[in-house]
mmCIF file of C-alpha atoms and ligand atoms in Angstrom:
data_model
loop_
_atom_site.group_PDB
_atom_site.id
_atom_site.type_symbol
_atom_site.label_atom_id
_atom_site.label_comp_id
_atom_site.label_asym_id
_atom_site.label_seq_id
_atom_site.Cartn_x
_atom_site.Cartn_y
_atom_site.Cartn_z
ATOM 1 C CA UNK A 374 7.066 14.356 -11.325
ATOM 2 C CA UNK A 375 10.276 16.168 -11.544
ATOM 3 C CA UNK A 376 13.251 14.198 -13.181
ATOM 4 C CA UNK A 377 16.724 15.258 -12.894
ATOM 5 C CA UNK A 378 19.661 12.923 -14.055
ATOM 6 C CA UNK A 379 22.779 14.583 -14.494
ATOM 7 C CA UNK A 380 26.320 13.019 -15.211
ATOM 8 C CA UNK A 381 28.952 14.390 -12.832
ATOM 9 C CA UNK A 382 32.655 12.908 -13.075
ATOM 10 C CA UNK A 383 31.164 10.091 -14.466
ATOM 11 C CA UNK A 384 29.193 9.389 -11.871
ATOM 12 C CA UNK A 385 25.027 9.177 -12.460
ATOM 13 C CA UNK A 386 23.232 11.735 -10.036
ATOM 14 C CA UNK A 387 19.460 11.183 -10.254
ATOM 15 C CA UNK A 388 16.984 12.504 -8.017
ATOM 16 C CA UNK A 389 13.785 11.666 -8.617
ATOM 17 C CA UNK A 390 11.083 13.697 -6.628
ATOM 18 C CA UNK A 391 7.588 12.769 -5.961
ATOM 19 C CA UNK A 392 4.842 14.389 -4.519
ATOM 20 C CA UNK A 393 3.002 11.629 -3.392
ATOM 21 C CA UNK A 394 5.836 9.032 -3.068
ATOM 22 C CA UNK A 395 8.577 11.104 -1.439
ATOM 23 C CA UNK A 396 10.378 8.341 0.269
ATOM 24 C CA UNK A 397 12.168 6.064 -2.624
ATOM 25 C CA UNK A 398 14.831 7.850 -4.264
ATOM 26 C CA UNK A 399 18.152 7.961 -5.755
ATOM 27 C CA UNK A 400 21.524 9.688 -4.769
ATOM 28 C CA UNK A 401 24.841 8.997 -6.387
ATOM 29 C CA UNK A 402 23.334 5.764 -7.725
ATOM 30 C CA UNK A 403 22.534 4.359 -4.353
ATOM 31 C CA UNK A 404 19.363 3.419 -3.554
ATOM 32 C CA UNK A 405 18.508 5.641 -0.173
ATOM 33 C CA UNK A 406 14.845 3.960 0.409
ATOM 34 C CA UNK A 407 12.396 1.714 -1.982
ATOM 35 C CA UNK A 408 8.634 1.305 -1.147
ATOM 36 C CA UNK A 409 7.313 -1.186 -3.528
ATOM 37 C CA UNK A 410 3.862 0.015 -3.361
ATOM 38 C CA UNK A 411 4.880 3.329 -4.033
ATOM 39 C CA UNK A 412 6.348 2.097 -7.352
ATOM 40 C CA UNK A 413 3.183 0.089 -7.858
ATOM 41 C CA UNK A 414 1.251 3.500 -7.475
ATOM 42 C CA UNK A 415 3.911 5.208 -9.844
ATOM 43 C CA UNK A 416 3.110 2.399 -12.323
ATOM 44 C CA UNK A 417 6.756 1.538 -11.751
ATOM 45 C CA UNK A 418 6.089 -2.146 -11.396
ATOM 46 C CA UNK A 419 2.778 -3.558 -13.360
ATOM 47 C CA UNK A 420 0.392 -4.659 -11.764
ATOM 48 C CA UNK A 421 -3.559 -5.230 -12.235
ATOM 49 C CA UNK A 422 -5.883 -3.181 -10.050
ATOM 50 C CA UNK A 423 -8.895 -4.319 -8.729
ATOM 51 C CA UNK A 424 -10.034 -0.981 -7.671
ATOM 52 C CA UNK A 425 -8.339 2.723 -8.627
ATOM 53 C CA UNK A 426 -9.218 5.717 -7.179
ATOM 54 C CA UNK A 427 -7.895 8.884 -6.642
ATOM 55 C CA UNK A 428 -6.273 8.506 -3.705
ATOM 56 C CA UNK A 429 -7.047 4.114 -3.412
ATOM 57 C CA UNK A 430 -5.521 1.513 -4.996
ATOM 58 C CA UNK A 431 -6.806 -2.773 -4.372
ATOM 59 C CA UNK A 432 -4.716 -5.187 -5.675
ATOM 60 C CA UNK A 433 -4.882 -8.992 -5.166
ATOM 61 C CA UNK A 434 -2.458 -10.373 -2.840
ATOM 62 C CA UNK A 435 0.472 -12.127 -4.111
ATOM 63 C CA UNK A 436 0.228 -14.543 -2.043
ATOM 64 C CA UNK A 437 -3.402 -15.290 -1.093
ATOM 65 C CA UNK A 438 -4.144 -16.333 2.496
ATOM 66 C CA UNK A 439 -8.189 -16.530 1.316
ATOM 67 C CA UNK A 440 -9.990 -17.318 -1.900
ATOM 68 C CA UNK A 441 -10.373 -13.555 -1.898
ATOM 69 C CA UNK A 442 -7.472 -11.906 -1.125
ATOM 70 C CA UNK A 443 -7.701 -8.096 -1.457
ATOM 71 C CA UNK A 444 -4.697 -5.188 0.016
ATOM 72 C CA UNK A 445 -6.423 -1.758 -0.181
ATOM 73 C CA UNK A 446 -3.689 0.401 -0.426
ATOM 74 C CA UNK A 447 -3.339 4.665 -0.120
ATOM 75 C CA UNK A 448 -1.626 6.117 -2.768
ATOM 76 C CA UNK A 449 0.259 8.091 -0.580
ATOM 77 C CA UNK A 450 3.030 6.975 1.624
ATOM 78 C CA UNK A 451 2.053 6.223 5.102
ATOM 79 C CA UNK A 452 4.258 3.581 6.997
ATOM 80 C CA UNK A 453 1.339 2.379 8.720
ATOM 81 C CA UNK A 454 -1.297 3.949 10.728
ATOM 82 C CA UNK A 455 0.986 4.970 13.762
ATOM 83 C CA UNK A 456 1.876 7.945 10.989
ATOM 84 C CA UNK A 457 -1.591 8.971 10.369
ATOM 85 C CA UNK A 458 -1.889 12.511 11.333
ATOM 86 C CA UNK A 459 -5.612 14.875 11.566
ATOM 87 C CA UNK A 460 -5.212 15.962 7.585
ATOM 88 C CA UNK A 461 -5.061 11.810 7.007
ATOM 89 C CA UNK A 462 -8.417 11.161 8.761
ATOM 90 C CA UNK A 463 -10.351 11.234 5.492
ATOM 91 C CA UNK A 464 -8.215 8.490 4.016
ATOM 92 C CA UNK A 465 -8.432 6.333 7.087
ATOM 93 C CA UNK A 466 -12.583 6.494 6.252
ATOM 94 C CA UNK A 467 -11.944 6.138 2.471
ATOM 95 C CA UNK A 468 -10.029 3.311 3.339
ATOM 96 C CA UNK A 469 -12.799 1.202 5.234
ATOM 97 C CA UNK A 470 -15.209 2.499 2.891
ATOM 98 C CA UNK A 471 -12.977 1.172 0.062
ATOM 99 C CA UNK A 472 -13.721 -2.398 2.284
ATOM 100 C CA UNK A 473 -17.686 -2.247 2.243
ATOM 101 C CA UNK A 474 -17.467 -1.623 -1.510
ATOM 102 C CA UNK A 475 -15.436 -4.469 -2.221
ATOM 103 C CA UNK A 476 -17.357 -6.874 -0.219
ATOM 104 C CA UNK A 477 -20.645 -5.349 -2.057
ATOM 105 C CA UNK A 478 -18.951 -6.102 -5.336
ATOM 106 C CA UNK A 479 -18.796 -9.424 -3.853
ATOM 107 C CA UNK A 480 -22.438 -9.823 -2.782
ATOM 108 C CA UNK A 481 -21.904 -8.351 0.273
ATOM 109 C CA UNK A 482 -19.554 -11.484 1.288
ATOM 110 C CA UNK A 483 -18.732 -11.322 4.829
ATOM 111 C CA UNK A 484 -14.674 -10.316 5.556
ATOM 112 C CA UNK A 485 -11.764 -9.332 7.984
ATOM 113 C CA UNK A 486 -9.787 -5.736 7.431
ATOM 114 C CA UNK A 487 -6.534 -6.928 9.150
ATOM 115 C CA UNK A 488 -4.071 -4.386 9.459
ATOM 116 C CA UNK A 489 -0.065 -4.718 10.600
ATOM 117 C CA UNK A 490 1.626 -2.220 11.964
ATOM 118 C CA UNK A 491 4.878 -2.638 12.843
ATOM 119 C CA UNK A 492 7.495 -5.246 12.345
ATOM 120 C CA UNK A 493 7.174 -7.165 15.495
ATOM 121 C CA UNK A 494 3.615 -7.827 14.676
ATOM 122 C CA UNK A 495 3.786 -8.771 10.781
ATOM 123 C CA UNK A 496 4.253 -6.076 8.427
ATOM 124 C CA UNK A 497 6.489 -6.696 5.948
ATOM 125 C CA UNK A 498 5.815 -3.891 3.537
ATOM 126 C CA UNK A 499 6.341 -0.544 5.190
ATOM 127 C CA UNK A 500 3.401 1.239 3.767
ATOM 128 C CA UNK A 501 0.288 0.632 5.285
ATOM 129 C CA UNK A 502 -2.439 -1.758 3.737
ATOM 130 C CA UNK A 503 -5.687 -3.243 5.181
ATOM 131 C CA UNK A 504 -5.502 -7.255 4.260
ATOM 132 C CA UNK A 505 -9.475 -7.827 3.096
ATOM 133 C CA UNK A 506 -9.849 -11.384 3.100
ATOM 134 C CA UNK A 507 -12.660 -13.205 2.233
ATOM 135 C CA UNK A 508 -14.899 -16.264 1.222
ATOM 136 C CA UNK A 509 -13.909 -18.759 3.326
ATOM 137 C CA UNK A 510 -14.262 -19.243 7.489
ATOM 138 C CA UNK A 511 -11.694 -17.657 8.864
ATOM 139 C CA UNK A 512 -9.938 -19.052 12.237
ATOM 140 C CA UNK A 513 -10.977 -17.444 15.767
ATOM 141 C CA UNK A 514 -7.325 -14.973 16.643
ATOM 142 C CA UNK A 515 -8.476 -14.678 20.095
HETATM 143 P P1 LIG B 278 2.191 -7.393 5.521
HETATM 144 O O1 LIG B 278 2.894 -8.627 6.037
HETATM 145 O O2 LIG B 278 0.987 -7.010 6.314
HETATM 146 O O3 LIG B 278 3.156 -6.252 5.317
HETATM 147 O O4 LIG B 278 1.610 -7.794 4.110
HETATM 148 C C1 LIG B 278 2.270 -7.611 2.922
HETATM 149 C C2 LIG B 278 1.470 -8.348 1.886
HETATM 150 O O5 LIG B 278 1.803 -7.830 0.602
HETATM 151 C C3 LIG B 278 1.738 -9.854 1.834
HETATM 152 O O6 LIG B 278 0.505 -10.532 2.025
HETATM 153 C C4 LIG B 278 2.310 -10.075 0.421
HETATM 154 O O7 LIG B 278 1.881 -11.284 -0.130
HETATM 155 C C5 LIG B 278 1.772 -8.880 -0.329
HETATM 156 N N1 LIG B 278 2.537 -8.388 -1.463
HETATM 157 C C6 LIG B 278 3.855 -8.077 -1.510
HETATM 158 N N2 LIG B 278 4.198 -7.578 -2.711
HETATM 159 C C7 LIG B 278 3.069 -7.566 -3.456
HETATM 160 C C8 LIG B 278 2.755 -7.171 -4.789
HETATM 161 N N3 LIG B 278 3.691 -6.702 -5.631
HETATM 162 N N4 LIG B 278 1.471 -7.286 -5.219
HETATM 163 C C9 LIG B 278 0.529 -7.777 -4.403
HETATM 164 N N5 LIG B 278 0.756 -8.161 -3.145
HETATM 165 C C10 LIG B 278 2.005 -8.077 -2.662
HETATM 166 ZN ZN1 LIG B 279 5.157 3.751 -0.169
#
């Protein structure tokens, strides 16, 4: 992290600058972007992991839609997977991987990976997750 707050004509300039989280910042006290997962991977906002790796988080859902409930979430920003690029195709396998070990923690419990990408289609929080859900039947979506 590099940290620079300086006061100019009484006016608060803070940049904040992070390598992996590069897309919330400060200028002139206005908020240019916020990515709340971001902050949760900064340790910004608390929050209780199920699962932290180097470059994985899991947390619960919020809001559960299933009695398990899991968002595996990269550490670094990626708006969804429309912004993958080559260098990101190891994440995108650490990611599902991240999915079989979570449903082996839970005896191998059967599960969806549901993924949004896009506004039109769902995705609320601009930095791509996989929804795990899990242990209960789960309707037909087509
Ligand atoms: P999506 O609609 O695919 O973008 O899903 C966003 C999901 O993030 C929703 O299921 C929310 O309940 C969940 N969510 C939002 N904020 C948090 C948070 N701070 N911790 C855990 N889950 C969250
Ligand atoms: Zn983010």
């Amino acid at each position: 992290d590099a940290r620079d707050s300086k006061s100019r004509g009484g006016n608060t300039v803070s940049v904040r600058v992070r390598s992996l989280a590069p897309n919330f910042f400060l200028t002139m006290g206005v908020v240019m972007e916020e990515c709340i997962f971001c902050k949760v991977v900064a340790g910004d906002i608390s929050s209780k992991s199920v699962m932290d790796t180097d470059n994985v988080l899991v947390l619960k859902d919020i809001a559960p839609k299933a009695p398990i409930h899991y968002l595996i979430i990269p550490k670094k920003h990626l708006q969804d997977l429309r912004s993958f690029e080559d260098i990101d195709s190891n994440l995108a396998g650490e990611l599902l991987m991240t999915a079989q070990k979570l449903s082996e923690l839970n005896d191998g419990v059967p599960f969806r990976i549901l993924i949004n990408n896009g506004h039109e289609v769902g995705q609320r929080v601009n930095h791509v997750h996989l929804h795990f859900l899990a242990g209960k039947e789960l309707p037909e979506l087509f």
